Short mmCIF file of C-alpha atoms and ligand atoms in Angstrom, two decimals:
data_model
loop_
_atom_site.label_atom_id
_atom_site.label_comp_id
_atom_site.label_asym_id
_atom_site.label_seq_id
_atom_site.Cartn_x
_atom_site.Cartn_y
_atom_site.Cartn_z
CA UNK A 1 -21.89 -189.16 37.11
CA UNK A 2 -22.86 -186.02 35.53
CA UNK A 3 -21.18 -182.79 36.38
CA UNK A 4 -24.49 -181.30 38.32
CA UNK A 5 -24.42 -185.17 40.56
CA UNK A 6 -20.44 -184.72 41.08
CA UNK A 7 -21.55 -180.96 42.58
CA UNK A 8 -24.52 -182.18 44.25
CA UNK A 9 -22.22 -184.36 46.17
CA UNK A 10 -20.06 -181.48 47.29
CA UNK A 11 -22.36 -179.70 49.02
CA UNK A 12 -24.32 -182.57 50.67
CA UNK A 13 -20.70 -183.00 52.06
CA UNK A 14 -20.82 -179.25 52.87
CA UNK A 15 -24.12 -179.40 54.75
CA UNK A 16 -22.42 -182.07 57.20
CA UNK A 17 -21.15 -180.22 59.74
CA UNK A 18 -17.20 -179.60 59.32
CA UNK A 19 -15.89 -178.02 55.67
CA UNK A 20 -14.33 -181.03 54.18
CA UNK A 21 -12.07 -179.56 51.32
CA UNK A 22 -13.32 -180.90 48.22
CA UNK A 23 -11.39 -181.36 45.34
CA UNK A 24 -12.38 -178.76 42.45
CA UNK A 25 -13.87 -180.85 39.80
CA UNK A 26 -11.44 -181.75 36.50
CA UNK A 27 -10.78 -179.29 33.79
CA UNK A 28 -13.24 -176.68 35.19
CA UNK A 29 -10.19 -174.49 37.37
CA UNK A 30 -11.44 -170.61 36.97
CA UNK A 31 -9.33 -167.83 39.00
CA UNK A 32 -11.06 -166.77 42.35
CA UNK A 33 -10.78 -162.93 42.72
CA UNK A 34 -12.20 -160.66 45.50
CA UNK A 35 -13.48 -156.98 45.32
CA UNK A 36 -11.17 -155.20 47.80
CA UNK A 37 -12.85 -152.39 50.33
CA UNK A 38 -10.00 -149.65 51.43
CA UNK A 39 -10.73 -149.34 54.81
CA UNK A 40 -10.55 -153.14 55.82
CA UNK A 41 -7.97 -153.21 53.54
CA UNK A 42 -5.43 -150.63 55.61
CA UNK A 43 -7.08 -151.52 58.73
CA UNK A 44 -7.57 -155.69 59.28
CA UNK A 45 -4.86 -157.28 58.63
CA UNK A 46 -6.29 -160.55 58.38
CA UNK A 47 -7.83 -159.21 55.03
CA UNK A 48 -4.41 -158.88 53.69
CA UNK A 49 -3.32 -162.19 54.37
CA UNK A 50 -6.92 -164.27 53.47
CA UNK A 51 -5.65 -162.09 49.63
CA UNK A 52 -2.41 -163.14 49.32
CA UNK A 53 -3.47 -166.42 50.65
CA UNK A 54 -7.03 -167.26 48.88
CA UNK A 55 -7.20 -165.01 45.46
CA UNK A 56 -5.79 -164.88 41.85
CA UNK A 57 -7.56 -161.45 41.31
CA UNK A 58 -8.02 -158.24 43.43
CA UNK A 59 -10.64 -156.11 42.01
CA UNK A 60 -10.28 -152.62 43.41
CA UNK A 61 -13.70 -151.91 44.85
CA UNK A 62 -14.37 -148.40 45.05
CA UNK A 63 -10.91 -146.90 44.26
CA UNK A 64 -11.24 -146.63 40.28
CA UNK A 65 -14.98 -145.24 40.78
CA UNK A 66 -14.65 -141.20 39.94
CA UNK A 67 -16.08 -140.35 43.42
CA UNK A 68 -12.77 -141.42 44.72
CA UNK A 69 -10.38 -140.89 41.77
CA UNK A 70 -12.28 -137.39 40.77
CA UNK A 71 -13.62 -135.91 43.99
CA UNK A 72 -11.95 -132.51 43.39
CA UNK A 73 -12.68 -131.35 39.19
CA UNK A 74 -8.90 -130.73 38.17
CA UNK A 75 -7.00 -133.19 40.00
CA UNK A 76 -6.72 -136.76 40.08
CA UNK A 77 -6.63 -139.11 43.34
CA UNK A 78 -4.66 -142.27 42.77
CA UNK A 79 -3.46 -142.76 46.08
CA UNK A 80 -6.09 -145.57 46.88
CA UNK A 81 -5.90 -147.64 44.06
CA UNK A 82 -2.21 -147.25 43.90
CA UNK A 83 -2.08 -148.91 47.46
CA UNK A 84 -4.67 -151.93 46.17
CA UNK A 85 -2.84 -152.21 43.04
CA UNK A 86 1.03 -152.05 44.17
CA UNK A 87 -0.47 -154.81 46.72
CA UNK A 88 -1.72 -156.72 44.34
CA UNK A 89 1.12 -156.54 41.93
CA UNK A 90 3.76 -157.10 44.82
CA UNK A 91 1.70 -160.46 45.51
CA UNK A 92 1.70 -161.11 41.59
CA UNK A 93 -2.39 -160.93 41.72
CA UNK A 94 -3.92 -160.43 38.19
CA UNK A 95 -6.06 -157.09 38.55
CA UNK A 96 -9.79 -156.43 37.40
CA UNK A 97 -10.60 -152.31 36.79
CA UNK A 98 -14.04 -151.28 38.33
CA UNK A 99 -14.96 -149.03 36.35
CA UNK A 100 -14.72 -146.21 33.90
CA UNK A 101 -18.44 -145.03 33.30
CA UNK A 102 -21.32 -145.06 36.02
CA UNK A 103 -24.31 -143.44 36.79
CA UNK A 104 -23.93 -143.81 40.39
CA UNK A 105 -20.67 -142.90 42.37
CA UNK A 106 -19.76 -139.64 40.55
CA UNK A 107 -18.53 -136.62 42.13
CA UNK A 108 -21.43 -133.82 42.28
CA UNK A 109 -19.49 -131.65 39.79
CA UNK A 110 -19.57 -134.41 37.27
CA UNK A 111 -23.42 -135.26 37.51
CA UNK A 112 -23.64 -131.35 36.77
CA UNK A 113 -22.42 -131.10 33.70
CA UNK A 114 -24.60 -130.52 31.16
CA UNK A 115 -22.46 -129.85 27.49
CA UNK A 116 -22.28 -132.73 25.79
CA UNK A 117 -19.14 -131.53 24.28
CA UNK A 118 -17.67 -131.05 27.78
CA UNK A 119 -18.82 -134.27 28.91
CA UNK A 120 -16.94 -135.96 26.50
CA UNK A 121 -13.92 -134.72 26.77
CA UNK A 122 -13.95 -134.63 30.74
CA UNK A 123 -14.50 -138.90 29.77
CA UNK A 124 -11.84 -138.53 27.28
CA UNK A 125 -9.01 -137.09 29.87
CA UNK A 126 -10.46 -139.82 32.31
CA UNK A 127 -9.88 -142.81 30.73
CA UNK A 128 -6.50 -141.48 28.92
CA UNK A 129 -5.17 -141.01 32.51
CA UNK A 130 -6.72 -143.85 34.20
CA UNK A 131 -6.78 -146.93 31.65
CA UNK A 132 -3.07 -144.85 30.46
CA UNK A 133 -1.71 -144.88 34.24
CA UNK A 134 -2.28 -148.67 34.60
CA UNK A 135 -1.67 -149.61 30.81
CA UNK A 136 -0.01 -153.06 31.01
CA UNK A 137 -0.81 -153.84 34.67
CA UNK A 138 -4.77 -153.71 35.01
CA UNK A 139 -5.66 -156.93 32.79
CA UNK A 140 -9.56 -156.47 32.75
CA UNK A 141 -11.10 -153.23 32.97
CA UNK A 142 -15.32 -152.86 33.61
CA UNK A 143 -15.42 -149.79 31.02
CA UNK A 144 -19.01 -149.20 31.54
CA UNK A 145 -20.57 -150.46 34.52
CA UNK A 146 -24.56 -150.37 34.61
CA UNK A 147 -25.87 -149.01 32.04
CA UNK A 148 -28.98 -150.89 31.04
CA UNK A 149 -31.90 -149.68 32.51
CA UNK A 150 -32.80 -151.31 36.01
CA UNK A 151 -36.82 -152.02 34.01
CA UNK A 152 -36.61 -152.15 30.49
CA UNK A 153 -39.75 -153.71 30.44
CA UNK A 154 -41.16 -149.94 31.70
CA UNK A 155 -38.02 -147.91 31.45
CA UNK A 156 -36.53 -148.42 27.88
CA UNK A 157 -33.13 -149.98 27.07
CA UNK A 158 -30.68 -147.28 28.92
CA UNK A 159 -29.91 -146.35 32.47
CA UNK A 160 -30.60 -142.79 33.02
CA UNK A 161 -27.98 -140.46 34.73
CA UNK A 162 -25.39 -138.10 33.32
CA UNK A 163 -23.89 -139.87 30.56
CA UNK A 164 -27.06 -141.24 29.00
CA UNK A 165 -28.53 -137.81 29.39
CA UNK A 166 -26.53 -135.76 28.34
CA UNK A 167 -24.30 -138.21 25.84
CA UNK A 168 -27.09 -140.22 24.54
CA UNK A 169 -26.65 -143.92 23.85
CA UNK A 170 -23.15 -143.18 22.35
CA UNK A 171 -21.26 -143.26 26.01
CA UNK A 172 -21.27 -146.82 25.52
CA UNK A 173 -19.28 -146.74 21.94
CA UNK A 174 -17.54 -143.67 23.01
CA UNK A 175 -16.09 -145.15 26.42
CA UNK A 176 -14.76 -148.38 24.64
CA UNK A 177 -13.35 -146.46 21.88
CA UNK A 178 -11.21 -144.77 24.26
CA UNK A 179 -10.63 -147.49 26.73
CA UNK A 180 -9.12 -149.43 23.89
CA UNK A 181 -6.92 -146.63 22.60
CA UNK A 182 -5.21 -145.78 26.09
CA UNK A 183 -4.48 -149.72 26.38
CA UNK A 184 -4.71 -151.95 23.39
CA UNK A 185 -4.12 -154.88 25.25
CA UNK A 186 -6.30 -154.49 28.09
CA UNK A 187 -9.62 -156.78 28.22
CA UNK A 188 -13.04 -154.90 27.68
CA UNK A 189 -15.93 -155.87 29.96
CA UNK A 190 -19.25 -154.57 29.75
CA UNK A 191 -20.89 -155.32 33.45
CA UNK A 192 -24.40 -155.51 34.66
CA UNK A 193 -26.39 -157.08 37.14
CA UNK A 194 -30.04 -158.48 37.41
CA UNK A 195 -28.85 -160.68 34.67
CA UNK A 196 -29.88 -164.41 36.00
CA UNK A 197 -33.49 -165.21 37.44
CA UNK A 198 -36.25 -165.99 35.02
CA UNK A 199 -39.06 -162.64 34.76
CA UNK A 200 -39.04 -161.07 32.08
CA UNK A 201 -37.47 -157.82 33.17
CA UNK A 202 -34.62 -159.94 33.29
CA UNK A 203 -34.64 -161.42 30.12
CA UNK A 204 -34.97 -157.58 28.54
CA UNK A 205 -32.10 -157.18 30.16
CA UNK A 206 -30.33 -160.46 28.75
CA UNK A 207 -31.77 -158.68 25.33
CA UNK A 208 -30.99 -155.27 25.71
CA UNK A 209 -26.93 -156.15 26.96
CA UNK A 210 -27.13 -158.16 23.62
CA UNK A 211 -28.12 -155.16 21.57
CA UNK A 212 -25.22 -153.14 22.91
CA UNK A 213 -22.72 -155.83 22.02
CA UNK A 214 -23.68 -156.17 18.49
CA UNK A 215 -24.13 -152.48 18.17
CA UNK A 216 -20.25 -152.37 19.45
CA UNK A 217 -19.24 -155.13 17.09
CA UNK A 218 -21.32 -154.16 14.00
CA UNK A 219 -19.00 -150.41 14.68
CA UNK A 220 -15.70 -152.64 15.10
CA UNK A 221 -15.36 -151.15 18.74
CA UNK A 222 -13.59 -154.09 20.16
CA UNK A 223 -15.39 -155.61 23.44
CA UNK A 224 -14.00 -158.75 25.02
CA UNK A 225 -16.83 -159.75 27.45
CA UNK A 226 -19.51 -159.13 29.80
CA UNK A 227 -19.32 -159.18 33.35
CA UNK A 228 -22.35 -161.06 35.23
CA UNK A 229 -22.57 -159.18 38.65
CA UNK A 230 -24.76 -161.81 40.26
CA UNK A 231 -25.66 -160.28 43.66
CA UNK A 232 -27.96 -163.36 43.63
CA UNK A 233 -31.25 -163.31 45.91
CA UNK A 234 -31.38 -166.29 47.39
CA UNK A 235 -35.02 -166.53 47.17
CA UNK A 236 -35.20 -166.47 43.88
CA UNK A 237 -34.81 -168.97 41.33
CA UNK A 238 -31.71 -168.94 38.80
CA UNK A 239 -33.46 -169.36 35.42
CA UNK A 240 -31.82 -171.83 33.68
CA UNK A 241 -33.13 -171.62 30.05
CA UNK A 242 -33.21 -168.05 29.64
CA UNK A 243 -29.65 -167.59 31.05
CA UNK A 244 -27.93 -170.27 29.23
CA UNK A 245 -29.80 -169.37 26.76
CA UNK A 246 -27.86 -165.64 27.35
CA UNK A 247 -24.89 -167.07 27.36
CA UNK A 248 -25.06 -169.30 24.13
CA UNK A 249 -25.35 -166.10 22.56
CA UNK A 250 -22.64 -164.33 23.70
CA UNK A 251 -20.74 -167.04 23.15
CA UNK A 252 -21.98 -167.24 19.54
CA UNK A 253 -20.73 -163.41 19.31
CA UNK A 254 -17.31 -164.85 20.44
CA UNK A 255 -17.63 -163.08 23.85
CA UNK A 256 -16.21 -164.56 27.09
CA UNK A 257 -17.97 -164.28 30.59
CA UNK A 258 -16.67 -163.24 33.63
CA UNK A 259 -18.68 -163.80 37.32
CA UNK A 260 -17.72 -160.12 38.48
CA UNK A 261 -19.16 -159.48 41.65
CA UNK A 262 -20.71 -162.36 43.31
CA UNK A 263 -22.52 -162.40 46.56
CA UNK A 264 -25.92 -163.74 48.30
CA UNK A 265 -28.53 -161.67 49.57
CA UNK A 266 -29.91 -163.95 52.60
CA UNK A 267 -32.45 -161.01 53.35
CA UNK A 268 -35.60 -163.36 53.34
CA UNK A 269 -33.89 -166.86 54.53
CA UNK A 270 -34.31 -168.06 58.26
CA UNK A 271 -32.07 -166.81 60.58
CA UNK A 272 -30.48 -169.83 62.04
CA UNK A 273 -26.90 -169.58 60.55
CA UNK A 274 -26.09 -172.90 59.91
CA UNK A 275 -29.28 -173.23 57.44
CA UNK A 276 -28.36 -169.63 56.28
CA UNK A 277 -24.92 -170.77 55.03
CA UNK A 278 -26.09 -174.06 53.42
CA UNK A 279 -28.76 -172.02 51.61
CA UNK A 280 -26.17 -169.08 50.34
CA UNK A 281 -24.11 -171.66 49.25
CA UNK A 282 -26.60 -174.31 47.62
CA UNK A 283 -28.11 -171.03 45.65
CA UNK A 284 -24.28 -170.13 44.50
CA UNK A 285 -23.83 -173.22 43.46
CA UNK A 286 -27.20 -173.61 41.31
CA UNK A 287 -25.77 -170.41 39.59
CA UNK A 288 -22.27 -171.57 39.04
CA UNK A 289 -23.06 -175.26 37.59
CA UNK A 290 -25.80 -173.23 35.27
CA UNK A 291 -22.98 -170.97 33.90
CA UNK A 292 -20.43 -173.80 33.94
CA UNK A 293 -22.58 -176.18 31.72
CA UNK A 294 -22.69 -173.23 28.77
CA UNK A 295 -19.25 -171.56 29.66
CA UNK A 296 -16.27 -171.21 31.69
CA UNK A 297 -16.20 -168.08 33.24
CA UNK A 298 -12.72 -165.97 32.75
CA UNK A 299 -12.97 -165.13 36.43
CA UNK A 300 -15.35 -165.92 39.55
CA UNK A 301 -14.78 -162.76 41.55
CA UNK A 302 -16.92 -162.04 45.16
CA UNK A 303 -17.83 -158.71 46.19
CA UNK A 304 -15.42 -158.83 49.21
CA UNK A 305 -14.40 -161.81 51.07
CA UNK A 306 -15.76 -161.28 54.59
CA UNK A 307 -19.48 -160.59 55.74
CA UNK A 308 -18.36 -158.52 57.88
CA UNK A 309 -17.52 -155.38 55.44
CA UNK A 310 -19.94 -156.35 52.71
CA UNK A 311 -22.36 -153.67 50.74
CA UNK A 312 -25.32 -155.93 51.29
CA UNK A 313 -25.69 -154.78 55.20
CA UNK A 314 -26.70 -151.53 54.27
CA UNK A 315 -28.32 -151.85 50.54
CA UNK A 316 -30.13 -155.41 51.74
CA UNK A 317 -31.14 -155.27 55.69
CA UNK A 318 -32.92 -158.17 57.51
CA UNK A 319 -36.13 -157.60 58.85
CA UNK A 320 -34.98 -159.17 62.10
CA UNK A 321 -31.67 -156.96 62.78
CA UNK A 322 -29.24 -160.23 62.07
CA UNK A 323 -26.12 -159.68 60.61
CA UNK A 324 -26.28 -161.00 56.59
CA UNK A 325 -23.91 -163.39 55.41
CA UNK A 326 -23.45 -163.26 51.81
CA UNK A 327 -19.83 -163.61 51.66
CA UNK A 328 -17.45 -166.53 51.73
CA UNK A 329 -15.87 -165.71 55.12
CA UNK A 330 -17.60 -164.60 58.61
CA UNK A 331 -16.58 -161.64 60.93
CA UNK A 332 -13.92 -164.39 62.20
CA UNK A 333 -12.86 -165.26 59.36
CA UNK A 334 -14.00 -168.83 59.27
CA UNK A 335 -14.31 -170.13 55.64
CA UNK A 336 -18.08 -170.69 55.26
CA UNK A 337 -19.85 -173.37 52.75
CA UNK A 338 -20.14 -170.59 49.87
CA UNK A 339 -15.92 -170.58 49.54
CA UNK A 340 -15.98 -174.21 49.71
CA UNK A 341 -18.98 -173.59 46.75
CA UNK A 342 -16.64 -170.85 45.10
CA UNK A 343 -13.28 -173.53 45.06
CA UNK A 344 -15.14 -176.26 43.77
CA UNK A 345 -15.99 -174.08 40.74
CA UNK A 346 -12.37 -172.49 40.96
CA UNK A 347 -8.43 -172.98 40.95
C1 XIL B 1 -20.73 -150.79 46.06
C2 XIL B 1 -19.65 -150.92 47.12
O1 XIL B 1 -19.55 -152.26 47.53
C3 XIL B 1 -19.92 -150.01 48.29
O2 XIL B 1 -18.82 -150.03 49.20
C4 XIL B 1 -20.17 -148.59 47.81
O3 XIL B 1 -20.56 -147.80 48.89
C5 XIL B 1 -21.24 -148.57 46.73
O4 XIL B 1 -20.88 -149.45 45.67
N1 XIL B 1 -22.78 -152.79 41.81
C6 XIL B 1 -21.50 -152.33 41.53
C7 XIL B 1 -20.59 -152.00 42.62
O5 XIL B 1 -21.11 -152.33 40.35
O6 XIL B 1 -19.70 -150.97 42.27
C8 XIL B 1 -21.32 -151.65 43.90
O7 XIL B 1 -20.34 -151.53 44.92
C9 XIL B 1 -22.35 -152.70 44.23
C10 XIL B 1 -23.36 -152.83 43.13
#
């Protein structure tokens, strides 16, 4: 039995009606972690317990961004990642940063600036304070989050926005230079998205996330790993070659993986839930066992655990009004086939 049969197997179980728990398969336990949204957070309860309950990691999701952290220009807001993060450490959850450098999610005073010289030191104070504040307790961090271009193919290798336009290429070596000096010990993810089906915008991307790493490691600037966002479409195809392929290399540059912010766009599959589910899940699950055959991810993380407070309702509509259900729980939370998917692949 090969290890794609053995998962095969799994979700043919899946499809049958009831979830059947399903062992994980030997030797390939990863730690499940979940991007946590404030206001469910302080508001359902049930998301509290389905945490301490179902997760290894909590992943603050929009509490570290500077639009929350920064939204006045001379003082900082930690009161909502402090309650994530004292919840998380009270519940001995390992914590994921999201992140230090983006070119969405800034305050409108930040996207103003236009010195390069106060630019970088408005970064410089940032990640002192922030990576400095939660030196010792925030294991992973996403220092820069983003920043290859969404088309390199027409666009060049860099994301525009305010740190690529008025920094240059060198926020990326500047960010992880700092982020390593405020906590030495604290792991150094580069994160992206778009990273996983097989056009070749894609595999620019693959390229271009490549070039930053060795530019970072030909400088000594240490970087531990890159974070694969994987808001998958489920209509498209994972492709295989061209992201193991990806990963061989990082590998080869002594990098480590992490699945950072999984979820399923169902935008273009039927509408009849139970098909739906089985779909989300089956195209989860092609993803997973492609990463797990080249390497074991240091975390499998979803971008929230219920469909009911996910991103992809407003960013990824249906054409026919239906709810989307691209997490591993439903508005009830009921466990759906994608966290049986998820468990298989986790501890
Ligand atoms: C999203 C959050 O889920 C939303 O709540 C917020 O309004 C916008 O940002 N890629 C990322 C995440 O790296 O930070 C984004 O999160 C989703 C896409």
């Amino acid at each position: 039995l090969t290890r794609r049969s053995v998962l095969r197997l799994g979700v043919a179980s899946v499809g049958n009606a009831m979830l059947t728990p399903i062992p994980a398969v030997a030797g390939m336990a990863t730690p499940y972690g979940a991007a946590v949204h404030l206001h469910p957070f302080r508001n359902d309860p049930n998301l509290k317990r389905h945490l301490v309950e179902h997760t290894d990691v909590v992943v603050p999701m929009n509490a570290l961004k500077w639009a929350s952290l920064r939204y006045e220009k001379r003082r900082f807001d930690f009161s909502g990642a402090d309650e994530i993060i004292e919840f998380a450490e009270k519940n001995k959850k390992t914590i994921h940063g999201h992140a230090l450098l983006w070119y969405h999610a800034n305050p409108a005073w930040l996207d103003a600036v236009r010195s390069p010289v106060e630019l970088e030191n408005l970064l410089a104070d940032h990640i002192e304070k922030v990576v400095g504040r939660y030196a010792g307790r925030i294991k992973s961090w996403d220092v820069v989050n983003e920043v290859v271009a969404h088309d390199p193919v027409s666009q060049g290798l860099w994301r525009g926005g305010v740190w690529y336009d008025v920094l240059g290429p060198r926020h990326v070596e500047i960010a992880f230079r700092l982020a390593a000096q405020a906590d030495p010990k604290t792991l150094l993810f580069i994160n992206d998205y778009d990273l996983e089906d097989d056009s070749l915008r894609t595999l620019k991307r693959q390229q271009a996330i490549l070039s930053i790493v060795r530019n970072l490691q030909d400088k000594n600037i240490p970087i531990y790993g890159v974070g694969l966002q994987a808001h998958l479409y489920a209509e498209r195809q994972i492709g295989i070659r061209n992201l193991q392929k990806f990963l061989k290399s990082l590998k080869a540059m002594g990098l480590v993986v992490s699945i950072t912010e999984l979820d399923v766009i169902d935008w273009k599959l039927p509408r009849n839930i139970m098909e739906r589910d089985r779909l989300v899940a089956a195209k989860a699950e092609e993803f997973l066992d492609t990463v797990h055959e080249v390497v074991k991810p240091q975390m499998i993380t979803s971008w929230g655990m219920n469909d009911a407070y996910s991103w992809i309702q407003e960013v990824f509509p249906r054409d026919d009004g239906a709810m989307p259900r691209p997490l591993p729980f439903d508005v009830n939370w009921k466990a759906k086939p994608l966290f049986e998917t998820i468990r298989r692949f986790s501890s």
